[in-house]
Phi, psi and omega in degrees: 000317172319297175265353180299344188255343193271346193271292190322305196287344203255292207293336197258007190252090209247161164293306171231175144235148163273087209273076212133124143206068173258165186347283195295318178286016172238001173258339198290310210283302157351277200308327170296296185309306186299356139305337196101356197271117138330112138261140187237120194253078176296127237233342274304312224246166165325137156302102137309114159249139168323135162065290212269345170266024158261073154347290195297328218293343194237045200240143159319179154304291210255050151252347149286128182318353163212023182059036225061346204281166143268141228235150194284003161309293239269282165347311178281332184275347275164011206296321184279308194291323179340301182317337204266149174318329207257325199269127169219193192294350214253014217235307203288342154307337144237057165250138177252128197293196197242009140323310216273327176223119142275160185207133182266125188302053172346304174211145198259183240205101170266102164305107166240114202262116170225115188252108144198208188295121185117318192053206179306304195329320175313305182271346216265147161341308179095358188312183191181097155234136168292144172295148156267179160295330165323297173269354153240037143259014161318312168295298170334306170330283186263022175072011178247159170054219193230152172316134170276129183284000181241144206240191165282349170247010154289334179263351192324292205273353177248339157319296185300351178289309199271328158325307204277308177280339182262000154082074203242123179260124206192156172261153167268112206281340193043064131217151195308351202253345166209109236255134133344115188225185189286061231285154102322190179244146176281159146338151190277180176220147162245223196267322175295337172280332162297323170324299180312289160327315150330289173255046130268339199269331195249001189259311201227114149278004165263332172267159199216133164251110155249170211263101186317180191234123186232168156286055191227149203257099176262332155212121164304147219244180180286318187318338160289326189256345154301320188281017191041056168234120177251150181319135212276147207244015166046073165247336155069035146236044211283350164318336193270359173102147167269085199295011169239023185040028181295347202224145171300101179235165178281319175301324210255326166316228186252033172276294183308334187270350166259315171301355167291331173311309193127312188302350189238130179236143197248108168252136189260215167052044184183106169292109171268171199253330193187155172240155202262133189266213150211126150304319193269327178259352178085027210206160170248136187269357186174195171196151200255119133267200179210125152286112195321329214276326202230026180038012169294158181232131183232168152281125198205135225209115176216152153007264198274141174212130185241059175336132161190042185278350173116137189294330171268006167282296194302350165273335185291310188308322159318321167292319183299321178269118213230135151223179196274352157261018199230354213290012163242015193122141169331107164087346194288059164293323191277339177055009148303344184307119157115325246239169210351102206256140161201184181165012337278125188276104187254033203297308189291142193197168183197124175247179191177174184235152180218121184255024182246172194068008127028303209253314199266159170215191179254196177214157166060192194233174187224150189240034195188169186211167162277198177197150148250142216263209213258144168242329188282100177075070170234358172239005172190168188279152192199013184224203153242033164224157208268158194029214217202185165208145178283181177195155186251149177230122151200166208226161152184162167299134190272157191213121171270015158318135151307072207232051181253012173247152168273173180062227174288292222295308146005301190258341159265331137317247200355283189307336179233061177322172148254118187250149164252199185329192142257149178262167177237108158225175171228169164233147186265134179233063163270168200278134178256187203226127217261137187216155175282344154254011156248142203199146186233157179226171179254133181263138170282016165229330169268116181269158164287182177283353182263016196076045199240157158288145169308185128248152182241144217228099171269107187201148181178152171276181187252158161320310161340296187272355153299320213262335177296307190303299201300354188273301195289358166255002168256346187252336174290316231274302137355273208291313192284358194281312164285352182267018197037055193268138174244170140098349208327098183234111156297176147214165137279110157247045150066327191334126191282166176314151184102334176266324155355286181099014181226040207287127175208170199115179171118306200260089204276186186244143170175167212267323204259138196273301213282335158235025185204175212238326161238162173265199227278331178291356191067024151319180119287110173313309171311322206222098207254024178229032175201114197267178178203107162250047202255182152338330207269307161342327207285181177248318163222189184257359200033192180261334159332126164315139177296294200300013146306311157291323168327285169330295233280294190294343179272322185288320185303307200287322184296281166337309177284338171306315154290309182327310187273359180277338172277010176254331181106006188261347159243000000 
């Protein structure tokens, strides 16, 4: 029996695992195989394949059983994912409903999920910005949260690492508040965005309107096309997964790109449950699941442990994994686990009309926009709330179709519309401020359907991010007013914290073991063999899309990780 158990344990055993294999956990697992490290790619959700698990991608309008819509079963059943931008019928197979994992709103709170192979990576928006030294000496700067033990230039040469193979589309804009990068040819601008870029231009030396930065493949480089990816077909449906690998997915990526190695076994269907620690040995030795299919809990054992579930799942794992040198959580010395949670507000938003450009309109669609990047308190404090916010730009033509006729009549409206003016809007990206009172806990009473604790989720915006909204509808209002934009409406929609999609903290970064939870490497201090690059890492949010850094950092830590396990130091 000893050994049929010394066998077992030997069958269940890789150099790493990957806990995650969404954006960050599909670059962790890429860099590790492409070390030579046997990885074990843990999964919680369903298998995804490229092309052949996108039900939807290539189905019409009227081949849906509801024409897209959501059907009001699906709504009522459904109250939190409903909310998200992304999810319809053509969509909604990876999104997780809100049954399937609950978890309690302390205060509330929309958790937006997509748990199978691939993750969010499958859904996500695609912005791509590099971080400046602007946003990570913030904290030290302006007193919140803990010094970043990492500056822009530890991520510089692994931005450009991660840039060049996931295929980034961009201008080189030279500015300081956003660094440059390995660019693809951008996205077009149409005329009305240009006008605005003009007069934002002649108007404010500090602001800027640039061509967003995307994760879009606009002329493929060779490094793409070893990965069997072709140009992205502007079809602006890329939620339904792409079947031309035009847009950077893990699935379409750098999953498939660790399984050429040989190296990688991906198992999906398996919640991990906890990661397992050794007292005698000082290290974490494996990690325990719950096989979805057949609800057993099994055991699997590596080197290396790579968190990578997405920031508040890596934090539950972490509170879960518990031991009598551990009783409050993995790493947890510092009693920071869970506890400054932040993320981004995007509740504000502002449109308008332009009755000039006339003659021109636009023709096919774009999977990108411009942006303006943060202007507000970045070379001295100058408002009264603390950092800044970004903003999304875009124009198009109102189109006065009829489209209350059948038939011939029907497709000749389309096709030949009445347009009248233009619309104009933005959207708000602000930084929220990392606090010891938003925080996720594990509840002490309610399990998942896998027997796990729940997580209870405290989270809420501040005064900070009240005194932010009123700045970003009064200084757009400002641009748009000079840009000869009419009819001119803010809004608030109130939205709770969580439809960002962009929540990060708990297990922070940070130079001191007494207030953070990893050092500069996305290490643990405690636990020096098991890193986190996920959401979960951050120390604060800039105003930046995150996953881009996510890409930088998963890749830094991988490198430094192999080095020291061949040195003997983790």
């Amino acid at each position: 029996m000893a050994n049929f158990n010394i066998d077992a344990q030997a069958a269940n055993t890789y150099d790493a695992i990957v806990i995650g294999s969404g954006i960050s956990g599909g670059w962790a697992a890429k860099e590790l195989t492409g070390k030579g490290l046997r990885t074990l790619v843990l999964e919680r959700g369903r298998d995804v394949r490229h092309v052949t698990d996108y039900p939807t991608t290539n189905m019409n309008p009227w081949e849906f059983e509801h024409r897209g819509q959501l059907t009001r079963e699906v709504r009522e059943a459904n109250p939190i994912i409903s909310k998200c931008y992304a999810f319809y019928e053509g969509s909604q197979q990876f999104f997780v409903k809100d049954a399937e994992h609950p978890y309690v709103q302390e205060k509330p709170f929309d958790w937006i999920r997509g748990y199978q192979v691939g993750g969010k990576s499958l859904m996500w928006a695609r912005q791509t910005q590099r971080w400046s030294d602007f946003d990570f000496e913030g904290p030290a700067r302006d007193g919140f949260a803990v010094d970043w033990p990492i500056r822009y230039a530890d991520l510089a040469p692994w931005y450009s690492h991660v840039e060049k193979f996931a295929g980034i589309t961009g201008n080189k804009d030279g500015l300081a508040t956003l660094p440059d990068g390995e660019f693809l040819p951008p996205h077009e601008w149409n005329c009305v965005e240009k006008h605005f870029q003009k007069e934002v231009a002649s108007r404010y030396k500090d602001r800027h309107v640039i061509m967003g930065r995307a994760a879009h493949i606009t002329k493929p480089q060779p490094i793409h096309t070893a990965q069997g990816r072709a140009q992205c077909q502007h079809r602006t449906i890329c939620e339904r997964g792409c079947p031309f690998g035009g847009y950077f997915s893990s699935n379409a990526s750098t999953l498939p790109w660790a399984a050429k190695t040989g190296k990688m076994t991906l198992r999906p269907n398996s919640v991990v449950h906890s990661i397992i620690y050794d007292e005698t040995k000082g290290r974490a030795t494996g990690v325990r699941i719950v096989d979805t299919e057949t609800k057993q809990m099994k055991e699997y054992y590596a080197r290396i442990i790579f968190l990578n579930a997405a920031a508040l799942n890596s934090n539950l794992v972490l509170l879960n994994s518990t031991s009598n040198r551990f009783p409050n959580g993995l790493g947890n010395d510092s009693g920071v686990l869970g506890k400054y949670v932040a993320f981004h507000n995007y509740r504000a938003g502002i449109s308008a009309q332009y009755d000039g450009n006339l003659d021109s309109t636009t023709d096919g669609r774009r999977p990108n926009s411009p942006y303006i990047p943060r202007f507000r308190n970045v070379y001295k404090q100058e408002t009264d709330f603390l950092r800044g916010y970004a903003a999304g730009f875009s124009a198009g033509r109102i189109s006065r179709s009829n489209q209350d006729a059948i038939g011939a009549d029907l497709k000749n409206n389309l096709l030949n519309p009445e347009l009248g003016g233009w619309y104009v809007g933005s959207h708000m990206m602000g930084e929220t401020i990392p606090k010891e009172t938003n925080y996720v806990a594990l509840d002490k009473s309610q399990k998942d359907p896998f027997g796990i604790p729940q997580l209870k989720i405290s989270i809420a915006y501040d005064d900070n991010d009240e005194k932010m909204i009123k700045d970003y509808q009064e200084q757009m209002t400002e641009m748009f007013t000079a840009a000869g934009f009419k009819n001119i409406r803010v809004r608030d929609d109130k939205r709770n914290p969580g439809l960002d999609i962009h929540e990060m903290g708990g297990a922070r970064m940070g130079k001191d073991p007494k207030t953070s939870i990893l050092n500069k490497w996305n290490q643990m201090h405690a636990v020096k063999n098991v890193f986190v690059t996920d959401g979960a890492c951050m120390t604060s949010t800039s105003t930046q899309n995150p996953s881009l850094t996510y890409m930088a950092m998963s890749a830094r830590s991988v490198d430094y990780a192999v080095k020291a396990m061949k040195k003997g130091l983790v």
